[in-house]
Amino acid sequence: MANSLPTEFDVIVMGTGLPESILAAACSRSGQRVLHLDSKSYYGGNWASFSFPGLLSWLKEHRQNSDTGEESPAAWQDMIHETEEAIPLCKKDETIQHAEVFCYASQGMDGNIEELDALQKNPSCVASSTLIKPLNSACLSEETHSSHVTSYEVPTQDTPKNNEEITDTAEASVKEEYCGYHTYKHTVSDGTKDEIKPALEDNSVPPKRKRITYSQIVKEGRRFNIDLSSKLLYSQGLLIDLLIKSNVSRYAEFKNVTRILAFREGKVEQVPCSRADVFNSKELSMVEKRMLMKFLTFCLDYEQHPEEYQAFTQCSFSEYLKTKKLTPSLQHFILHSIAMTSESSCTTVDGLKATKNFLQCLGRFGNTPFLFPLYGQGEIPQCFCRMCAVFGGIYCLRHKVQCLVVDRESGRCKAIIDHLGQRINAKYFIVEDSYLSEETCSSVQYKQISRAVLITDQSVLKTDSDQQISILTVPPVEPGAHAVRITELCSSTMTCMKDTYLVHLTCSSSKTAREDLESVVKKLFTPYSETEVDQEELPKPELLWALYFNMRDSSGVSRSSYSGLPSNVYVCTGPDCGLGSEHAVKQAETLFHEIFPSEEFCPPPPNPEDIFFDSDEKPAEPLGTNNIIMAKLESSEGSKNLESSGKHLQN
């Protein structure tokens, strides 16, 4: 396919992250010829989700990428004319740093897990400041200060094949390409048929604590869908509105976040959110319930009562809460679990706005304001890529771009030259930040995000149901430090195997990810220990496996910070540290209107049954739509593909 790419497009998009995918879908939907490229072998970039073996492959690829030196100059220089100049693009991804992996689970009875034997070779490379000396650890990276990364390779003889009953075959095919692994088959230890279905939530008898081994995690690795960027969807947020408006929501399924938790005085507590939760709460006294309801009612229309907060606009939100005669526990709940803000940096107005947004999102789809996409956050960029493809967009993964070609006279970008030496022309170019070279980004000051991914055996707050999706904010211990946001996912989200939980930790970076997050992990989890095998009840969940890494946050970078970019080259940023994806949606819509000011952003697609074709097999204009709605569907086959895709993927 790469050898026969067309040479003329309207828009070329580089990178398949969320903002780029939304832009590609919007451009294709408006009738533009779109070429969507990604140098990686999977969709999503830093918004991607991986199976467990796919994540290990990603770590290995990251190590090899870091160890690879500069490539020799390619032959693209000969393709630059005298009236043109080239802007070289970055040859390797430098957005991930300080990746460290620790395996705490025992090997189990399966002695064929080769990577465990390999891990035992260099246990000394793990620093003494880790939670506990990992049972099996070895260096993945040889960088001087990037710490100690454990290298895993999944052996072929123990790699199961996939026979998961996924009804959406298109989604299954995307996942196969996603992780770059062979097809795996899932088997269950008790010999029963392995199916993907949510666990039953009404367990009459509390289950006995099971011991999860690393060999089990490897064998069930295809059941994991691990997000690089941990996000949730606000039920009244911009992304939900866009998914519904564009009908892209039919390509995905979602579950409600079931609990909002708080960490106070060393304990995890559930936060009452809705009116029913407040009055049913056993943690609050009757006086506290009335105080909380009165304050939350005020926050819903705080703009109508400026006299209540006008004198505190220069104060922090935490100081303002102290003046409202709220008890310390209520102040903690509102600040960290409802407004989800920091004590020092959040102003009163910002805190009231965040609290109002939280309350407005309640009740639309459940008792909490948040939704989570089944199979992970990486499904969302893929959904928009599907929309782009339905309307004629062309996709190429593993397709690197060497340079942008700029016309000296006009200063506008004319074309790209790919790794095959093919020159492809376009009018507009959309580039993800990581594709830009060091020279272009020489004046850019990036922030960093500290991330941790944990596999545990129990929830941080056990209840009768083992299928809880929870969000927890751990406030900083020291003044000026950052709060840590924790998202805990159960197996019914299709992101982890049965009897385990997938836990994501996120905060703004001040040091390496492990230095920022390790203290929080110590408070909430107990590393696996062979001496505790006989104990059925432990005070904390057991930590089986952990990954720490730092991710670049380019969300605050303005266009003027980049050097020498042509006017028709637009830059999209990677994931930010926020809980939602509002920044990505706003950025995509803003850039779309800059490129096509007269076009509607992601209008609803036509119903396939309303599409008619004349004798020349050219699409006629459907009633109530504009002339460019079906510009990409130029044959009856295209209509059938759209219809079958909609029926196949709709749920």
XYZ file of C-alpha atoms in Angstrom:
651
model
C 0.000 0.000 0.000
C 2.816 2.395 0.889
C 4.401 2.017 -2.557
C 1.182 3.031 -4.294
C 0.134 6.001 -2.173
C -1.474 8.853 -4.107
C 0.722 11.915 -4.405
C -1.962 14.600 -3.926
C -3.995 15.219 -0.761
C -5.765 18.125 0.871
C -4.613 17.313 4.423
C -1.770 15.155 5.725
C -1.924 14.232 9.420
C 1.137 12.843 11.218
C 0.395 11.015 14.461
C -2.707 9.115 15.566
C -3.193 10.608 19.038
C -6.611 11.865 20.113
C -6.440 15.473 18.777
C -4.917 14.345 15.468
C -7.526 11.595 15.069
C -10.381 14.019 15.782
C -8.949 16.458 13.243
C -8.521 13.738 10.627
C -12.124 12.640 11.117
C -13.402 16.223 10.917
C -11.428 16.942 7.740
C -12.501 13.719 6.052
C -16.105 14.329 7.109
C -16.028 17.758 5.442
C -14.984 16.229 2.120
C -11.199 16.688 2.272
C -8.749 14.104 0.961
C -6.923 12.962 4.097
C -3.730 10.943 4.488
C -3.187 9.855 8.097
C 0.295 8.540 8.904
C 1.997 7.214 12.004
C 5.604 6.145 12.341
C 4.618 3.673 15.074
C 3.099 0.242 14.590
C -0.012 1.019 16.654
C -2.753 3.632 16.838
C -2.939 6.296 19.517
C 0.644 7.410 20.170
C 0.823 8.326 23.872
C -2.960 7.898 24.063
C -2.658 4.186 23.212
C -3.712 1.103 25.187
C -1.698 -2.120 25.172
C -2.247 -5.705 26.154
C 0.303 -6.950 28.673
C 2.589 -8.530 26.041
C 2.055 -5.450 23.897
C 3.196 -3.226 26.761
C 6.339 -5.331 27.221
C 6.973 -5.002 23.501
C 6.479 -1.228 23.789
C 9.035 -1.087 26.609
C 11.512 -3.094 24.544
C 10.932 -0.824 21.555
C 11.469 2.207 23.769
C 14.791 0.791 24.966
C 15.941 0.058 21.429
C 14.820 3.503 20.316
C 16.860 5.091 23.102
C 19.929 3.031 22.267
C 19.769 3.702 18.537
C 22.143 6.356 17.259
C 21.485 8.859 14.518
C 20.590 7.274 11.233
C 22.635 7.955 8.134
C 21.337 10.764 5.891
C 18.688 9.537 3.501
C 18.399 10.355 -0.165
C 15.670 12.942 0.310
C 18.112 15.840 -0.144
C 18.184 15.143 -3.885
C 14.417 15.647 -4.062
C 14.550 19.237 -2.781
C 14.464 21.789 -5.598
C 16.470 25.012 -5.689
C 13.398 27.068 -4.802
C 12.621 24.879 -1.809
C 14.037 24.065 1.584
C 13.521 21.147 3.934
C 12.558 20.986 7.615
C 13.849 17.631 8.953
C 11.604 15.819 11.409
C 12.551 13.926 14.545
C 13.868 10.394 13.974
C 12.997 8.922 17.375
C 10.366 9.407 20.045
C 11.714 11.130 23.142
C 8.421 11.711 24.960
C 8.874 8.787 27.401
C 11.675 8.813 29.983
C 12.765 7.021 33.157
C 10.770 3.847 32.513
C 11.140 1.322 35.337
C 9.447 -2.063 35.736
C 9.191 -4.156 38.899
C 7.723 -7.650 39.185
C 6.651 -8.647 42.697
C 4.511 -11.706 41.913
C 6.104 -15.119 42.200
C 6.924 -17.174 39.118
C 4.362 -19.841 39.966
C 4.455 -23.474 38.912
C 5.139 -22.799 35.253
C 8.864 -23.060 34.811
C 8.810 -22.220 31.123
C 8.528 -18.463 31.584
C 11.890 -17.582 30.128
C 11.745 -13.924 31.005
C 11.686 -14.749 34.705
C 14.975 -16.609 34.380
C 16.391 -13.670 32.507
C 15.232 -11.259 35.188
C 17.142 -13.085 37.899
C 20.442 -12.384 36.226
C 20.867 -8.780 37.352
C 18.901 -8.187 40.563
C 21.557 -5.800 41.812
C 20.613 -3.108 39.328
C 17.514 -2.176 41.373
C 18.122 0.755 43.672
C 17.811 0.245 47.397
C 15.095 2.903 47.583
C 12.514 0.705 45.899
C 9.447 -0.491 47.804
C 10.932 -3.912 48.317
C 13.703 -5.606 46.473
C 11.823 -7.048 43.500
C 11.899 -10.787 43.244
C 12.935 -10.548 39.636
C 14.448 -7.379 38.215
C 16.933 -6.539 35.546
C 18.032 -3.491 33.654
C 16.222 -2.586 30.457
C 17.986 0.679 29.786
C 21.618 1.611 30.100
C 20.996 5.349 30.266
C 23.039 7.040 32.947
C 20.242 8.476 35.082
C 17.080 6.939 33.701
C 17.116 4.353 36.453
C 16.621 0.682 36.219
C 14.156 -0.793 33.820
C 13.256 -4.440 33.820
C 13.342 -6.070 30.400
C 10.707 -8.645 29.569
C 10.382 -10.850 26.532
C 7.372 -13.113 26.108
C 8.537 -16.592 25.003
C 6.910 -18.205 22.033
C 6.242 -21.539 23.705
C 4.256 -19.917 26.515
C 2.534 -17.275 24.462
C -1.171 -18.116 24.365
C -3.250 -17.536 21.269
C -6.311 -15.381 21.154
C -9.694 -17.050 20.916
C -11.539 -14.326 22.784
C -15.104 -13.983 21.631
C -14.993 -10.397 20.436
C -18.017 -9.584 18.335
C -16.410 -6.558 16.783
C -13.972 -8.110 14.328
C -12.772 -4.720 13.117
C -11.804 -3.830 16.658
C -10.078 -7.165 17.116
C -8.019 -6.613 13.980
C -6.982 -3.189 15.193
C -5.842 -4.669 18.499
C -3.743 -7.269 16.686
C -1.885 -4.545 14.857
C -1.804 -2.479 18.004
C 0.686 -4.491 19.960
C 2.704 -5.986 17.186
C 2.419 -9.485 18.627
C 1.284 -12.766 17.155
C -2.224 -14.022 17.721
C -2.637 -15.483 21.206
C -4.947 -18.137 22.588
C -6.511 -17.722 25.993
C -6.995 -20.682 28.293
C -8.305 -20.822 31.822
C -6.531 -22.873 34.451
C -9.657 -24.848 35.340
C -10.226 -25.905 31.749
C -13.444 -23.979 31.205
C -14.139 -21.980 28.075
C -12.571 -18.577 28.176
C -14.996 -15.782 27.389
C -14.839 -12.033 27.788
C -17.796 -11.074 29.933
C -18.169 -8.927 33.071
C -17.911 -10.732 36.353
C -21.131 -11.161 38.303
C -21.462 -8.388 40.824
C -23.703 -10.068 43.388
C -21.481 -12.515 45.198
C -23.348 -14.022 48.117
C -20.197 -15.486 49.667
C -16.991 -13.414 49.837
C -14.405 -15.083 47.586
C -11.288 -16.565 49.108
C -8.178 -14.561 48.405
C -6.368 -15.994 45.412
C -2.648 -15.897 44.790
C -1.830 -14.487 41.367
C 1.508 -15.506 39.837
C 3.477 -13.827 37.092
C 3.003 -16.820 34.806
C -0.774 -16.323 35.114
C -0.422 -12.659 34.179
C 1.617 -13.603 31.106
C -0.834 -16.311 30.033
C -3.807 -14.000 30.509
C -1.893 -11.060 29.066
C -4.342 -10.481 26.224
C -7.052 -9.651 28.740
C -5.160 -6.521 29.780
C -5.646 -3.186 28.046
C -3.217 -0.816 29.721
C -3.492 2.911 29.001
C -0.372 5.022 28.607
C -2.454 8.072 29.512
C -5.036 7.643 32.283
C -8.205 9.602 31.505
C -11.924 9.553 32.251
C -14.807 11.109 30.351
C -16.960 13.763 32.021
C -20.581 12.852 31.274
C -21.302 16.472 30.315
C -17.850 17.062 28.843
C -16.774 18.129 25.388
C -15.617 14.657 24.353
C -18.940 13.002 25.218
C -20.806 15.731 23.344
C -18.562 15.243 20.309
C -18.941 11.453 20.388
C -22.729 11.777 20.448
C -22.948 14.584 17.877
C -20.704 12.845 15.338
C -22.226 9.403 16.071
C -18.723 8.077 16.740
C -20.050 6.762 20.057
C -21.521 3.778 18.192
C -17.973 2.426 17.792
C -17.341 2.162 21.545
C -18.896 1.001 24.813
C -18.638 2.672 28.190
C -19.079 1.904 31.868
C -19.870 4.223 34.745
C -17.244 4.997 37.324
C -18.996 3.601 40.387
C -17.154 5.283 43.280
C -15.438 8.517 44.211
C -12.940 7.827 47.012
C -10.927 9.997 49.370
C -7.725 9.312 51.298
C -7.803 10.926 54.737
C -5.926 10.162 57.938
C -4.378 7.068 56.384
C -7.721 5.535 55.377
C -9.639 5.231 52.118
C -13.255 6.408 52.359
C -16.102 6.663 49.880
C -17.246 10.204 49.098
C -21.001 10.895 48.902
C -21.708 12.706 45.637
C -25.399 12.717 44.839
C -28.216 13.766 47.169
C -29.042 10.103 47.809
C -25.397 9.310 48.611
C -25.211 12.198 51.056
C -28.276 11.162 53.027
C -27.366 7.457 52.938
C -23.810 8.056 54.117
C -22.918 6.605 57.502
C -19.675 8.572 57.646
C -21.383 11.963 57.975
C -23.493 13.271 60.821
C -26.879 14.829 60.137
C -25.418 18.293 60.663
C -22.605 17.572 58.170
C -25.106 16.295 55.611
C -27.084 19.531 55.790
C -23.933 21.644 55.593
C -22.685 19.718 52.574
C -26.004 19.905 50.709
C -26.280 23.629 51.387
C -22.796 24.311 50.016
C -23.241 22.079 46.941
C -26.571 23.768 46.164
C -24.808 27.138 46.304
C -22.051 25.921 43.953
C -24.583 24.983 41.258
C -25.479 28.652 40.739
C -22.612 30.465 42.424
C -22.485 33.047 39.599
C -25.865 34.355 40.784
C -24.453 35.102 44.247
C -21.181 37.001 43.707
C -21.419 38.532 47.169
C -20.714 35.090 48.625
C -17.227 34.770 47.112
C -16.208 38.141 45.660
C -14.081 39.032 48.664
C -12.133 35.763 48.322
C -11.219 35.868 44.624
C -7.551 36.367 45.471
C -7.530 33.541 47.997
C -7.058 29.840 47.432
C -10.108 27.593 47.311
C -8.987 25.780 50.464
C -8.908 29.070 52.394
C -12.352 29.951 51.092
C -13.762 26.610 52.266
C -12.556 27.318 55.797
C -14.764 30.413 55.899
C -17.913 28.421 55.034
C -18.108 26.711 58.442
C -17.504 23.290 56.929
C -15.978 20.527 59.039
C -12.437 19.379 58.133
C -13.759 16.150 56.620
C -16.190 18.050 54.376
C -13.455 20.460 53.319
C -11.272 17.488 52.407
C -14.027 15.797 50.386
C -14.894 18.958 48.459
C -11.324 20.026 47.765
C -9.763 16.701 46.774
C -12.627 14.455 45.643
C -15.267 16.781 44.175
C -13.390 19.824 42.873
C -10.258 17.649 42.520
C -7.951 20.624 42.914
C -4.775 21.391 44.838
C -4.689 23.315 48.079
C -2.201 25.953 46.961
C -2.615 26.601 43.234
C -6.419 26.611 42.867
C -8.183 29.957 43.262
C -11.652 30.340 44.743
C -13.321 30.945 41.375
C -11.555 27.964 39.777
C -12.592 25.755 42.688
C -16.227 26.832 42.477
C -16.188 26.295 38.718
C -14.704 22.792 39.103
C -17.268 21.900 41.786
C -20.124 23.114 39.575
C -18.821 21.095 36.631
C -18.656 17.983 38.826
C -22.229 18.469 40.048
C -23.621 19.171 36.576
C -22.174 15.880 35.317
C -23.927 13.872 38.033
C -26.937 11.829 37.042
C -26.609 11.903 33.266
C -25.357 8.331 32.977
C -25.024 7.265 36.613
C -24.351 8.345 40.188
C -20.889 9.695 39.386
C -19.830 12.252 36.754
C -17.470 9.919 34.899
C -17.472 7.257 32.198
C -14.709 4.873 31.182
C -14.443 3.261 27.705
C -14.342 -0.527 27.659
C -10.980 -1.910 26.463
C -9.203 1.276 27.541
C -8.787 4.910 26.627
C -6.915 3.935 23.462
C -10.253 2.984 21.888
C -11.292 6.645 21.531
C -8.628 7.721 18.982
C -9.344 4.543 17.010
C -13.050 5.401 16.892
C -12.308 8.732 15.210
C -9.844 7.020 12.860
C -12.669 4.718 11.787
C -14.882 7.692 11.058
C -12.118 9.222 8.945
C -11.644 5.953 7.042
C -15.390 5.587 6.417
C -15.368 8.965 4.643
C -12.327 8.132 2.516
C -9.290 8.774 4.696
C -6.175 6.678 3.952
C -4.175 5.187 6.818
C -0.555 4.021 6.998
C 1.126 2.793 10.182
C 4.905 2.203 10.405
C 5.265 5.030 7.890
C 7.949 7.549 8.804
C 8.218 11.048 7.399
C 11.719 12.381 6.862
C 11.055 16.048 6.211
C 8.644 18.813 5.301
C 9.230 20.554 1.959
C 8.796 24.347 2.120
C 8.532 26.783 -0.769
C 11.077 29.562 -0.217
C 9.023 32.279 -1.922
C 5.660 31.742 -0.203
C 6.983 30.221 3.012
C 4.281 27.563 2.901
C 4.786 23.821 3.201
C 4.184 22.026 -0.106
C 4.881 18.370 0.553
C 6.427 15.689 2.719
C 9.051 13.099 1.829
C 8.533 9.732 3.506
C 11.045 7.042 4.444
C 10.576 5.389 1.044
C 11.633 8.554 -0.734
C 8.136 9.290 -2.033
C 7.116 12.921 -2.276
C 3.471 13.553 -1.298
C 1.884 16.966 -1.819
C -0.852 18.560 0.291
C -2.386 21.921 1.181
C -2.376 21.566 4.959
C -0.209 19.586 7.378
C -1.072 18.536 10.937
C 1.869 17.300 13.016
C 1.990 15.794 16.486
C 4.523 17.569 18.686
C 6.838 14.549 19.050
C 7.499 14.539 15.274
C 9.231 17.931 15.416
C 13.018 18.058 15.594
C 15.126 19.444 18.432
C 15.988 22.452 16.290
C 12.319 23.306 15.794
C 11.622 22.840 19.516
C 14.794 24.522 20.776
C 12.830 27.280 22.561
C 10.129 25.019 23.975
C 9.948 24.356 27.714
C 8.119 21.079 28.326
C 6.449 19.909 31.508
C 6.444 16.256 32.526
C 3.794 13.851 33.825
C 4.652 11.112 36.323
C 2.792 7.859 35.627
C 2.574 4.509 37.312
C 0.665 1.390 36.258
C 0.073 -1.297 38.884
C -1.468 -4.756 38.806
C -2.960 -5.658 42.195
C -5.052 -8.498 43.584
C -7.738 -6.525 45.466
C -9.439 -3.150 45.580
C -8.158 -0.356 47.796
C -11.626 -0.288 49.388
C -13.309 -3.696 49.514
C -17.091 -3.953 49.232
C -19.629 -6.681 48.534
C -19.032 -6.224 44.810
C -15.632 -6.890 43.283
C -16.535 -4.983 40.107
C -15.951 -1.399 41.181
C -14.433 1.367 39.090
C -12.996 3.975 41.422
C -11.197 7.282 41.334
C -9.161 8.431 44.321
C -7.141 11.576 44.957
C -4.283 11.394 47.462
C -3.409 14.902 48.701
C 0.250 15.943 48.885
C 2.072 15.463 52.171
C 4.424 18.413 51.748
C 3.376 21.971 50.828
C 3.945 22.715 47.155
C 3.886 19.052 46.147
C 1.331 17.661 43.705
C -1.722 15.572 44.513
C -1.746 12.070 43.023
C -4.799 10.938 41.050
C -5.539 7.211 41.161
C -7.917 5.319 38.896
C -8.689 1.715 39.820
C -10.204 -0.503 37.111
C -11.834 -3.913 37.583
C -12.005 -6.822 35.150
C -15.449 -5.849 33.803
C -13.823 -2.841 32.086
C -11.954 -5.351 29.866
C -8.628 -3.883 30.990
C -7.351 -6.661 33.277
C -7.737 -10.360 33.992
C -10.194 -11.771 36.497
C -9.240 -11.476 40.198
C -6.930 -8.527 39.515
C -7.241 -4.754 39.391
C -5.440 -2.328 37.111
C -4.412 0.824 38.956
C -3.234 4.046 37.272
C -1.399 6.791 39.192
C -0.873 10.241 37.675
C 0.585 13.538 38.865
C 2.624 16.458 37.589
C 6.329 15.650 37.726
C 8.810 17.172 40.093
C 11.275 14.247 39.928
C 11.266 10.871 38.220
C 7.977 8.986 38.225
C 9.128 6.456 40.811
C 10.370 9.172 43.140
C 7.086 11.069 42.790
C 4.726 8.109 43.196
C 6.492 5.431 45.222
C 5.483 6.892 48.599
C 1.797 6.793 47.595
C 2.154 3.183 46.415
C 3.632 2.287 49.815
C 0.641 3.773 51.626
C -1.977 1.862 49.663
C -0.388 -1.452 48.646
C 1.729 -4.272 50.036
C 4.354 -5.842 47.745
C 3.886 -9.551 47.218
C 5.752 -11.645 49.794
C 6.159 -15.400 49.861
C 5.848 -15.409 53.663
C 2.263 -14.176 53.434
C 0.946 -16.966 51.225
C -1.086 -18.542 54.016
C -2.775 -15.301 55.018
C -6.215 -14.945 53.479
C -6.836 -11.426 54.735
C -4.206 -8.726 54.445
C -4.727 -5.087 55.440
C -3.808 -3.820 51.970
C -4.066 -5.106 48.402
C -0.997 -6.947 47.186
C 1.127 -5.335 44.498
C 1.949 -7.874 41.788
C 3.601 -5.783 39.069
C 4.493 -2.115 38.617
C 5.607 0.212 35.824
C 6.800 3.781 36.341
C 7.560 6.287 33.585
C 7.599 9.999 32.823
C 5.631 11.329 29.870
C 6.104 14.673 28.137
C 3.291 17.200 28.655
C 3.239 19.593 25.699
C -0.294 20.889 26.313
C 0.825 24.328 27.480
C 3.133 25.040 24.524
C 2.018 27.860 22.222
C 2.609 27.830 18.484
C 4.973 30.808 18.728
C 7.384 28.666 20.772
C 8.216 26.525 17.729
C 10.927 27.850 15.420
C 10.505 28.165 11.658
C 7.149 26.458 11.172
C 5.299 27.362 7.931
C 1.873 28.946 8.327
C 0.026 25.903 6.964
C 1.659 23.466 9.424
C -0.410 22.963 12.584
C 0.882 21.321 15.762
C -1.121 19.015 18.046
C 0.050 18.317 21.564
C 0.172 15.087 23.539
C -1.847 14.145 26.642
C -2.010 16.639 29.488
C -2.147 15.904 33.211
C -5.870 16.630 33.518
C -8.482 13.998 34.284
C -10.575 14.653 31.174
C -9.766 15.130 27.499
C -11.230 18.623 27.185
C -7.919 20.150 26.074
C -7.566 17.727 23.157
C -11.118 18.370 21.912
C -10.755 22.151 22.209
C -7.445 22.053 20.363
C -8.828 19.912 17.543
C -11.866 22.165 17.064
C -9.769 25.347 17.187
C -7.293 24.078 14.586
C -10.106 22.822 12.341
C -11.756 26.240 12.281
C -8.386 27.869 11.542
C -7.956 25.600 8.525
C -11.598 25.527 7.331
C -13.387 28.500 8.914
C -16.632 28.012 6.972
C -17.058 24.276 7.668
C -18.987 22.642 10.493
C -16.873 20.683 12.944
C -17.757 16.961 12.884
C -21.424 17.212 11.835
C -23.660 14.174 12.284
C -23.179 11.624 9.505
C -26.112 10.774 7.251
C -28.121 7.642 7.820
C -26.908 5.044 5.293
C -30.525 4.244 4.449
C -31.025 7.848 3.320
C -28.187 7.751 0.768
C -29.358 7.439 -2.833
C -27.338 6.910 -6.006
C -28.233 7.832 -9.562
C -27.556 5.770 -12.700
C -23.981 7.051 -12.881
C -23.328 5.738 -9.364
C -22.618 9.215 -8.059
C -24.023 10.168 -4.667
C -26.973 12.515 -4.699
C -27.283 15.184 -2.055
C -29.409 13.887 0.844
C -32.184 16.144 2.026
C -31.212 18.529 4.792
C -27.468 18.117 4.289
C -24.835 20.121 2.475
C -23.064 19.343 -0.777
C -19.975 17.796 0.735
C -21.466 15.278 3.147
C -20.842 12.268 0.952
C -17.975 13.563 -1.153
C -15.914 10.507 -0.315
C -18.560 7.895 -1.008
C -18.331 7.734 -4.796
C -19.759 4.271 -5.338
C -22.528 2.071 -4.107
C -19.858 -0.111 -2.537
C -18.881 2.799 -0.320
C -22.462 3.094 0.878
C -22.622 -0.599 1.669
C -19.351 -0.391 3.590
C -20.691 2.476 5.679
C -23.948 0.679 6.372
C -22.316 -2.619 7.260
C -19.766 -0.831 9.442
C -22.510 0.939 11.338
C -24.513 -2.245 11.893
C -21.419 -4.242 12.817
C -20.012 -1.798 15.318
C -23.179 -0.362 16.829
C -23.909 -1.511 20.348
